Amino acid sequence: MHIKELFKEKEVVFSFEIFPPKPTSSIETVYDTLEGLQGLNPDYISITYGAGGSVNNNRTCELSSLVKNKYGIEALAHLTCIGSTKSEINGILESLNENGIENILALRGDVSEGNPSVGEFNNSQELINHIKETKEFGIAAACYPEGHIESRDIEREIEILKLKENAGAEYLISQLFFDNNYFYKFLNSVEKSSIEVPIQAGIMPVTNKKQVERIVSLCGANLPSKFIKIINRYEHDKDALRDAGIAYALEQIVDLVSTGVRGIHLYTMNNPYIAKRITNSIGSILNSINKRQVI
Ligand code: FAD
């Protein structure tokens, strides 16, 4: 099933993101994560991809196949194009197709020293165009409520989003954020443009201070003062910080779905315990919203 169909059936699409185990660990190490997530009945699970030919990449296909074929959950395979040739991308598309994977999150990937901007693709739109020419996949793309780290110009980013939609992106998944106001401001700008595809909000429950510092350095998310207060207050108490992180994420999610956001994409960090606490807390809210028919 193409995931865009879910947005026609549901007012709020609720999904999880997981990452493949390290190459030194067996794929079975992720079984516990998947067993835990399966019972939570997400609408789909997305599986990340290491940019620039990382050895982990064949695991994205393997794990996507497990999600779809063993656990019976719709899978969204991430795919980055930076540093790749068309023939390499074709090989991956072929494997995904052979494994029955129907949905791809088409990404450029980060440009870095170990991942120079060589190859046959310059940006996500070129990858989307290529996928559309080659095989019949459902396609998602990324969006950045606070701007992309290479360009903080939101208006320009919205123009780029329009190019992604025109190329064939059927829905968008946002970068994580900790301040809903940035997301609402972003949605306002999107509404003023002629972008029509649904947008899912990316939410990450934070469980340790190092993780926050890493995230901020990678994507530049703003940290509201009440969030910083929580991190500083509980940084040395693992359980307290985990619970405070879950409570913070829940507050964000309840506010977002009550405001009419079309989807929540939970960055689970392969932690089914946290995903379970969040899913159980919002179950009745999602049921209530999704009982209403989407036209
Ligand atoms: P693009 O859409 O190509 O945009 C990248 C930059 O180029 C932007 O600044 C944009 O403004 C600019 N740009 C784009 N098109 C044009 C154009 N036509 N003309 C001029 N400028 C242009 N990374 C991974 O390695 N693996 C993953 O699994 C992964 N999953 C992700 C999931 C989500 C939901 C998100 C939000 C990000 C994910 N990333 C992942 C990170 C992503 O690869 C980086 O953020 C990357 O830097 C940009 O990818 P993109 O597809 O948004 O790029």
Short mmCIF file of C-alpha atoms in Angstrom, two decimals, residues 17-294:
data_model
loop_
_atom_site.label_atom_id
_atom_site.label_comp_id
_atom_site.label_asym_id
_atom_site.label_seq_id
_atom_site.Cartn_x
_atom_site.Cartn_y
_atom_site.Cartn_z
CA GLU A 17 11.23 5.67 12.87
CA ILE A 18 13.89 3.04 13.60
CA PHE A 19 17.50 2.56 12.51
CA PRO A 20 19.31 -0.63 11.43
CA PRO A 21 21.73 -2.27 13.89
CA LYS A 22 25.49 -1.65 13.47
CA PRO A 23 27.19 -3.95 10.92
CA THR A 24 29.01 -5.68 13.80
CA SER A 25 25.67 -6.74 15.36
CA SER A 26 23.35 -9.31 13.86
CA ILE A 27 20.04 -8.17 12.42
CA GLU A 28 18.33 -10.22 15.16
CA THR A 29 19.32 -7.53 17.70
CA VAL A 30 16.51 -5.42 16.31
CA TYR A 31 13.90 -8.15 16.78
CA ASP A 32 13.12 -7.04 20.34
CA THR A 33 12.56 -3.48 19.10
CA LEU A 34 10.23 -4.70 16.37
CA GLU A 35 8.34 -7.08 18.66
CA GLY A 36 7.77 -4.17 21.04
CA LEU A 37 6.69 -1.76 18.32
CA GLN A 38 4.44 -4.20 16.49
CA GLY A 39 1.99 -4.43 19.40
CA LEU A 40 1.59 -0.65 19.28
CA ASN A 41 -0.03 -0.82 15.88
CA PRO A 42 1.66 2.13 14.14
CA ASP A 43 0.37 3.13 10.70
CA TYR A 44 3.85 2.53 9.31
CA ILE A 45 7.50 2.25 10.37
CA SER A 46 10.31 4.08 8.60
CA ILE A 47 13.87 2.73 8.47
CA THR A 48 16.84 5.07 8.21
CA TYR A 49 19.67 4.84 5.67
CA GLY A 50 23.33 5.77 6.10
CA ALA A 51 24.32 8.37 3.50
CA GLY A 52 27.12 7.85 0.98
CA GLY A 53 27.32 4.08 0.64
CA SER A 54 27.61 3.21 4.35
CA VAL A 55 27.98 -0.52 4.96
CA ASN A 56 24.73 -0.33 6.91
CA ASN A 57 22.71 0.43 3.82
CA ASN A 58 21.80 -3.06 2.69
CA ARG A 59 20.37 -3.39 6.20
CA THR A 60 17.76 -0.71 5.42
CA CYS A 61 16.31 -3.04 2.80
CA GLU A 62 16.66 -6.10 5.06
CA LEU A 63 15.00 -4.33 7.98
CA SER A 64 12.27 -2.81 5.79
CA SER A 65 11.52 -6.30 4.53
CA LEU A 66 11.28 -7.61 8.12
CA VAL A 67 8.92 -4.78 9.09
CA LYS A 68 6.68 -5.43 6.10
CA ASN A 69 6.90 -9.17 5.55
CA LYS A 70 7.48 -10.59 9.05
CA TYR A 71 5.65 -8.04 11.19
CA GLY A 72 2.96 -7.04 8.70
CA ILE A 73 3.46 -3.28 9.13
CA GLU A 74 3.77 -0.93 6.15
CA ALA A 75 7.45 0.03 5.72
CA LEU A 76 8.95 3.31 4.52
CA ALA A 77 12.59 2.82 3.45
CA HIS A 78 14.77 5.95 3.69
CA LEU A 79 17.10 6.42 0.71
CA THR A 80 19.80 9.08 0.28
CA CYS A 81 21.37 9.91 -3.08
CA ILE A 82 24.41 12.07 -2.31
CA GLY A 83 27.59 10.47 -3.62
CA SER A 84 25.67 7.73 -5.44
CA THR A 85 25.49 6.89 -9.13
CA LYS A 86 22.21 6.17 -10.89
CA SER A 87 23.22 2.57 -11.30
CA GLU A 88 23.85 2.22 -7.52
CA ILE A 89 20.45 3.74 -6.78
CA ASN A 90 18.86 1.43 -9.37
CA GLY A 91 20.36 -1.57 -7.55
CA ILE A 92 18.75 -0.44 -4.29
CA LEU A 93 15.39 0.22 -5.96
CA GLU A 94 15.55 -3.27 -7.43
CA SER A 95 16.20 -4.85 -4.00
CA LEU A 96 13.40 -2.86 -2.39
CA ASN A 97 11.05 -3.88 -5.17
CA GLU A 98 12.03 -7.56 -4.89
CA ASN A 99 11.30 -7.40 -1.15
CA GLY A 100 7.85 -5.93 -1.68
CA ILE A 101 8.75 -2.48 -0.28
CA GLU A 102 6.41 0.08 -1.82
CA ASN A 103 7.38 3.33 -0.04
CA ILE A 104 10.55 5.43 -0.07
CA LEU A 105 11.57 8.57 1.84
CA ALA A 106 13.68 10.27 -0.85
CA LEU A 107 16.54 12.29 0.65
CA ARG A 108 19.68 13.99 -0.51
CA GLY A 109 21.72 13.08 2.63
CA ASP A 110 24.22 15.25 4.46
CA VAL A 111 27.25 16.61 2.68
CA SER A 112 30.36 15.98 4.76
CA GLU A 113 34.07 15.27 4.32
CA GLY A 114 33.57 11.52 4.28
CA ASN A 115 30.59 11.94 2.02
CA PRO A 116 31.60 14.47 -0.65
CA SER A 117 29.06 15.88 -3.00
CA VAL A 118 30.04 13.69 -5.95
CA GLY A 119 27.81 11.26 -7.75
CA GLU A 120 24.97 11.79 -10.12
CA PHE A 121 22.48 13.53 -7.85
CA ASN A 122 22.52 17.06 -6.46
CA ASN A 123 19.35 17.15 -4.40
CA SER A 124 16.26 15.21 -3.33
CA GLN A 125 14.17 16.36 -6.32
CA GLU A 126 16.61 14.66 -8.69
CA LEU A 127 16.26 11.44 -6.70
CA ILE A 128 12.45 11.73 -6.71
CA ASN A 129 12.48 12.26 -10.50
CA HIS A 130 14.74 9.27 -10.94
CA ILE A 131 12.60 6.98 -8.75
CA LYS A 132 9.49 8.02 -10.65
CA GLU A 133 11.14 7.24 -13.99
CA THR A 134 12.29 3.83 -12.83
CA LYS A 135 9.73 2.15 -10.58
CA GLU A 136 6.29 2.62 -9.09
CA PHE A 137 6.95 3.63 -5.44
CA GLY A 138 5.05 5.82 -3.01
CA ILE A 139 7.35 8.78 -2.26
CA ALA A 140 7.85 10.98 0.81
CA ALA A 141 10.32 13.85 1.28
CA ALA A 142 11.79 15.75 4.25
CA CYS A 143 10.91 19.24 5.44
CA TYR A 144 12.47 21.59 7.98
CA PRO A 145 10.18 23.76 10.17
CA GLU A 146 13.17 25.77 11.43
CA GLY A 147 14.91 25.84 8.05
CA HIS A 148 17.58 23.44 6.79
CA ILE A 149 21.00 23.74 8.47
CA GLU A 150 22.49 24.92 5.14
CA SER A 151 19.77 27.54 4.64
CA ARG A 152 17.78 29.25 7.36
CA ASP A 153 15.72 31.11 4.78
CA ILE A 154 12.26 29.61 5.40
CA GLU A 155 10.71 31.26 2.33
CA ARG A 156 13.39 29.68 0.13
CA GLU A 157 12.86 26.33 1.87
CA ILE A 158 9.14 26.54 1.07
CA GLU A 159 10.01 27.13 -2.60
CA ILE A 160 12.21 24.02 -2.46
CA LEU A 161 9.33 22.08 -0.89
CA LYS A 162 7.12 23.06 -3.80
CA LEU A 163 9.79 21.63 -6.13
CA LYS A 164 9.73 18.40 -4.11
CA GLU A 165 5.93 18.24 -4.37
CA ASN A 166 6.05 18.95 -8.11
CA ALA A 167 8.66 16.22 -8.56
CA GLY A 168 6.29 13.70 -6.95
CA ALA A 169 6.60 13.80 -3.12
CA GLU A 170 3.19 12.70 -1.83
CA TYR A 171 3.65 13.75 1.81
CA LEU A 172 6.34 15.34 3.95
CA ILE A 173 7.97 14.34 7.23
CA SER A 174 9.48 17.09 9.32
CA GLN A 175 12.80 17.37 11.03
CA LEU A 176 12.40 17.06 14.80
CA PHE A 177 11.63 20.20 16.77
CA PHE A 178 11.06 21.01 20.43
CA ASP A 179 9.03 24.18 20.06
CA ASN A 180 5.64 23.74 18.37
CA ASN A 181 5.48 27.44 17.57
CA TYR A 182 8.13 26.98 14.86
CA PHE A 183 6.04 24.20 13.33
CA TYR A 184 2.85 26.31 13.33
CA LYS A 185 4.68 29.24 11.78
CA PHE A 186 6.07 26.91 9.13
CA LEU A 187 2.59 25.47 8.41
CA ASN A 188 1.26 29.02 7.99
CA SER A 189 3.90 29.73 5.36
CA VAL A 190 3.18 26.40 3.66
CA GLU A 191 -0.54 27.23 3.57
CA LYS A 192 0.19 30.52 1.83
CA SER A 193 2.14 28.69 -0.87
CA SER A 194 0.24 26.22 -3.01
CA ILE A 195 1.69 23.11 -1.35
CA GLU A 196 -1.10 20.63 -0.71
CA VAL A 197 0.54 17.41 0.43
CA PRO A 198 0.07 16.41 4.10
CA ILE A 199 2.88 17.08 6.58
CA GLN A 200 3.81 14.88 9.53
CA ALA A 201 5.47 16.44 12.57
CA GLY A 202 8.71 14.76 13.68
CA ILE A 203 8.88 14.33 17.47
CA MET A 204 11.79 12.93 19.44
CA PRO A 205 11.41 12.12 23.14
CA VAL A 206 14.75 13.07 24.65
CA THR A 207 16.40 10.72 27.11
CA ASN A 208 19.89 12.12 27.68
CA LYS A 209 21.77 15.41 27.53
CA LYS A 210 24.46 14.22 25.08
CA GLN A 211 21.72 13.20 22.66
CA VAL A 212 20.28 16.73 22.78
CA GLU A 213 23.68 18.33 22.18
CA ARG A 214 24.29 16.04 19.20
CA ILE A 215 20.88 16.78 17.71
CA VAL A 216 21.30 20.50 18.06
CA SER A 217 24.72 20.36 16.37
CA LEU A 218 23.29 18.28 13.50
CA CYS A 219 20.02 20.04 12.78
CA GLY A 220 20.14 23.27 14.77
CA ALA A 221 16.77 22.80 16.52
CA ASN A 222 15.93 25.59 18.96
CA LEU A 223 15.56 24.57 22.58
CA PRO A 224 12.82 26.39 24.54
CA SER A 225 13.73 27.45 28.09
CA LYS A 226 11.32 24.98 29.73
CA PHE A 227 13.01 22.17 27.80
CA ILE A 228 16.50 23.32 28.86
CA LYS A 229 15.27 23.53 32.46
CA ILE A 230 14.20 19.86 32.36
CA ILE A 231 17.49 18.70 30.81
CA ASN A 232 19.59 20.59 33.34
CA ARG A 233 17.48 19.55 36.31
CA TYR A 234 17.52 15.78 35.61
CA GLU A 235 20.69 15.27 33.54
CA HIS A 236 22.22 13.00 36.23
CA ASP A 237 19.09 10.95 36.91
CA LYS A 238 18.47 8.66 33.95
CA ASP A 239 14.95 7.56 34.88
CA ALA A 240 13.78 11.03 35.83
CA LEU A 241 15.13 12.51 32.58
CA ARG A 242 13.50 9.73 30.54
CA ASP A 243 10.14 10.39 32.22
CA ALA A 244 10.47 14.14 31.82
CA GLY A 245 11.44 13.64 28.14
CA ILE A 246 8.36 11.48 27.57
CA ALA A 247 6.11 14.02 29.32
CA TYR A 248 7.56 16.84 27.21
CA ALA A 249 7.05 14.91 23.95
CA LEU A 250 3.49 14.03 24.99
CA GLU A 251 2.66 17.66 25.65
CA GLN A 252 3.97 18.54 22.18
CA ILE A 253 1.98 15.73 20.52
CA VAL A 254 -1.32 16.47 22.26
CA ASP A 255 -1.02 20.13 21.30
CA LEU A 256 -0.14 19.26 17.67
CA VAL A 257 -2.95 16.76 17.06
CA SER A 258 -5.49 18.99 18.83
CA THR A 259 -4.47 21.81 16.49
CA GLY A 260 -5.14 19.70 13.40
CA VAL A 261 -1.69 18.46 12.38
CA ARG A 262 -2.03 15.59 9.88
CA GLY A 263 0.51 13.22 11.37
CA ILE A 264 3.08 12.45 14.06
CA HIS A 265 6.34 10.70 13.18
CA LEU A 266 7.99 9.46 16.37
CA TYR A 267 11.77 9.14 16.35
CA THR A 268 11.80 6.05 18.61
CA MET A 269 15.61 5.64 18.80
CA ASN A 270 14.83 1.89 18.75
CA ASN A 271 13.39 2.17 22.27
CA PRO A 272 10.04 0.34 22.39
CA TYR A 273 9.52 1.23 26.07
CA ILE A 274 9.37 4.95 25.27
CA ALA A 275 7.27 4.37 22.14
CA LYS A 276 4.87 2.29 24.21
CA ARG A 277 4.48 4.90 26.95
CA ILE A 278 3.74 7.58 24.36
CA THR A 279 1.42 5.47 22.21
CA ASN A 280 -0.60 4.27 25.19
CA SER A 281 -1.00 7.82 26.48
CA ILE A 282 -2.39 9.16 23.20
CA GLY A 283 -4.38 6.10 22.06
CA SER A 284 -7.81 7.47 23.00
CA ILE A 285 -6.95 10.91 21.56
CA LEU A 286 -5.95 9.45 18.18
CA ASN A 287 -9.03 7.20 18.20
CA SER A 288 -11.28 10.17 18.89
CA ILE A 289 -9.72 12.26 16.08
CA ASN A 290 -9.59 9.43 13.55
CA LYS A 291 -13.26 8.51 14.09
CA ARG A 292 -14.03 11.66 12.12
CA GLN A 293 -14.03 10.94 8.41
CA VAL A 294 -11.44 12.66 6.23
#
